[in-house]
Amino acid sequence: MCRMHGALGPLTRRFYRRDPESLARALLGRLLVRRCGKEDLVGRIVEVEAYLGEPDRAAHSYGGRHTDRNHAMYLDGGHAYVYFTYGMHHCLNVVSDRVGVPTACLIRAIEPLEGLDVMRVHRSTKIAADRLRDTDLGSGPAKVAQALGVDLQQNGWDLVGNDQLFVAGTRSTPDRRIVTAPRVGVGYAGAWAGRRLRFCVAGNRHVSVRPPDR
DNA sequence: AGAGTGATCATG
DNA sequence: ATGATCACTCTC
């Protein structure tokens, strides 16, 4: 870790074993770290969505669905759930709560802090490197995964005690700087579509599509 | 606003 | 088997 971000103790299992709304808030402002070879890629988490499991119509585990694809949601809090979608994109979730409670937090955006050159290379399969602005590196869930070199290989990884992929423990964002909004792309989810389970750092430039007003 | 892309899931 | 859907992104 770059010393500029301080000596960062690893987050414990206890940190992740809570409900996904609480975890989503606690993740905002913390550092997502991906060690690629000798290079550290680091981003500050600025947007997260909570998926509440069995009752949540927008969750992959809605109705208790348990398949090969979403198996990682059933792991203990602090594991990675990575899924592949639209035939080309990967998205990274942090599993919340306990074993058998299939809830998770989708990392929707990061503010890139370290290793921007490598992130740019990772992302340049889509956009020419010289056209990529820093806000194109992590302003969306599939961008985050691509910039950090995360795909199905990381599905099910334990983020606790792992130096290749983990969340580092700086202070989280105070509630007064967090804005909530309905989740993105879940219009099919009936009453669940309207619930404010999207959490963003207020005014941050790296928040993904349609930044919330308040 | 539409295309791209393939795993997944509900049907039959 | 077949077809619709999809926690998305890019370009027009």
Short mmCIF file of N, CA and C (backbone and C1' of nucleotides) in Angstrom, two decimals, chain A residues 60 83 89 93 123 142 188, chain C residues 5-11:
data_model
loop_
_atom_site.label_atom_id
_atom_site.label_comp_id
_atom_site.label_asym_id
_atom_site.label_seq_id
_atom_site.Cartn_x
_atom_site.Cartn_y
_atom_site.Cartn_z
N HIS A 60 -30.07 -11.36 -7.31
CA HIS A 60 -29.88 -12.63 -8.01
C HIS A 60 -30.32 -13.80 -7.14
N TYR A 83 -20.09 -11.57 -11.14
CA TYR A 83 -20.95 -12.21 -12.14
C TYR A 83 -20.66 -11.62 -13.51
N HIS A 89 -19.68 -8.22 -19.78
CA HIS A 89 -19.27 -7.44 -18.61
C HIS A 89 -19.19 -8.27 -17.33
N ASN A 93 -19.16 -7.70 -6.50
CA ASN A 93 -19.92 -7.48 -5.26
C ASN A 93 -19.09 -7.91 -4.07
N ARG A 123 -8.63 -0.84 -19.32
CA ARG A 123 -9.87 -0.27 -19.89
C ARG A 123 -9.76 0.01 -21.38
N ALA A 142 -19.11 -2.36 -14.29
CA ALA A 142 -18.28 -3.16 -15.20
C ALA A 142 -16.96 -2.45 -15.49
N TYR A 188 -37.63 -3.62 -13.36
CA TYR A 188 -38.51 -4.80 -13.39
C TYR A 188 -38.92 -5.27 -12.00
P DT C 5 -38.60 -10.13 -22.53
"O5'" DT C 5 -37.43 -10.31 -21.47
"C5'" DT C 5 -37.52 -11.39 -20.52
"C4'" DT C 5 -36.23 -11.41 -19.71
"C3'" DT C 5 -35.64 -10.01 -19.43
"O3'" DT C 5 -35.39 -9.93 -18.04
"C1'" DT C 5 -33.98 -11.44 -20.30
P DC C 6 -35.26 -8.52 -17.31
"O5'" DC C 6 -33.71 -8.49 -17.01
"C5'" DC C 6 -33.10 -9.58 -16.30
"C4'" DC C 6 -31.59 -9.46 -16.49
"C3'" DC C 6 -31.06 -8.03 -16.38
"O3'" DC C 6 -30.18 -7.90 -15.30
"C1'" DC C 6 -30.13 -9.19 -18.24
P DA C 7 -30.19 -8.28 -13.85
"O5'" DA C 7 -29.37 -7.02 -13.31
"C5'" DA C 7 -29.76 -5.71 -13.64
"C4'" DA C 7 -28.83 -4.73 -12.94
"C3'" DA C 7 -27.37 -4.84 -13.37
"O3'" DA C 7 -26.73 -3.59 -13.18
"C1'" DA C 7 -27.53 -5.46 -11.12
P DC C 8 -26.68 -2.60 -14.43
"O5'" DC C 8 -25.78 -3.35 -15.52
"C5'" DC C 8 -24.44 -3.75 -15.25
"C4'" DC C 8 -23.55 -3.36 -16.42
"C3'" DC C 8 -23.30 -1.86 -16.54
"O3'" DC C 8 -21.91 -1.65 -16.55
"C1'" DC C 8 -24.00 -2.77 -18.62
P DT C 9 -21.26 -0.17 -16.60
"O5'" DT C 9 -20.93 0.02 -18.14
"C5'" DT C 9 -20.08 -0.94 -18.76
"C4'" DT C 9 -19.86 -0.62 -20.22
"C3'" DT C 9 -19.45 0.83 -20.52
"O3'" DT C 9 -18.33 0.73 -21.36
"C1'" DT C 9 -21.29 0.21 -21.87
P DC C 10 -17.49 2.04 -21.72
"O5'" DC C 10 -17.92 2.27 -23.24
"C5'" DC C 10 -17.71 1.21 -24.17
"C4'" DC C 10 -18.35 1.56 -25.51
"C3'" DC C 10 -18.04 2.98 -25.99
"O3'" DC C 10 -17.52 2.89 -27.28
"C1'" DC C 10 -20.38 2.54 -26.08
P DT C 11 -16.93 4.16 -28.00
"O5'" DT C 11 -18.06 4.42 -29.10
"C5'" DT C 11 -18.58 3.33 -29.84
"C4'" DT C 11 -19.73 3.79 -30.73
"C3'" DT C 11 -19.55 5.19 -31.31
"O3'" DT C 11 -20.07 5.20 -32.64
"C1'" DT C 11 -21.57 5.09 -30.14
#
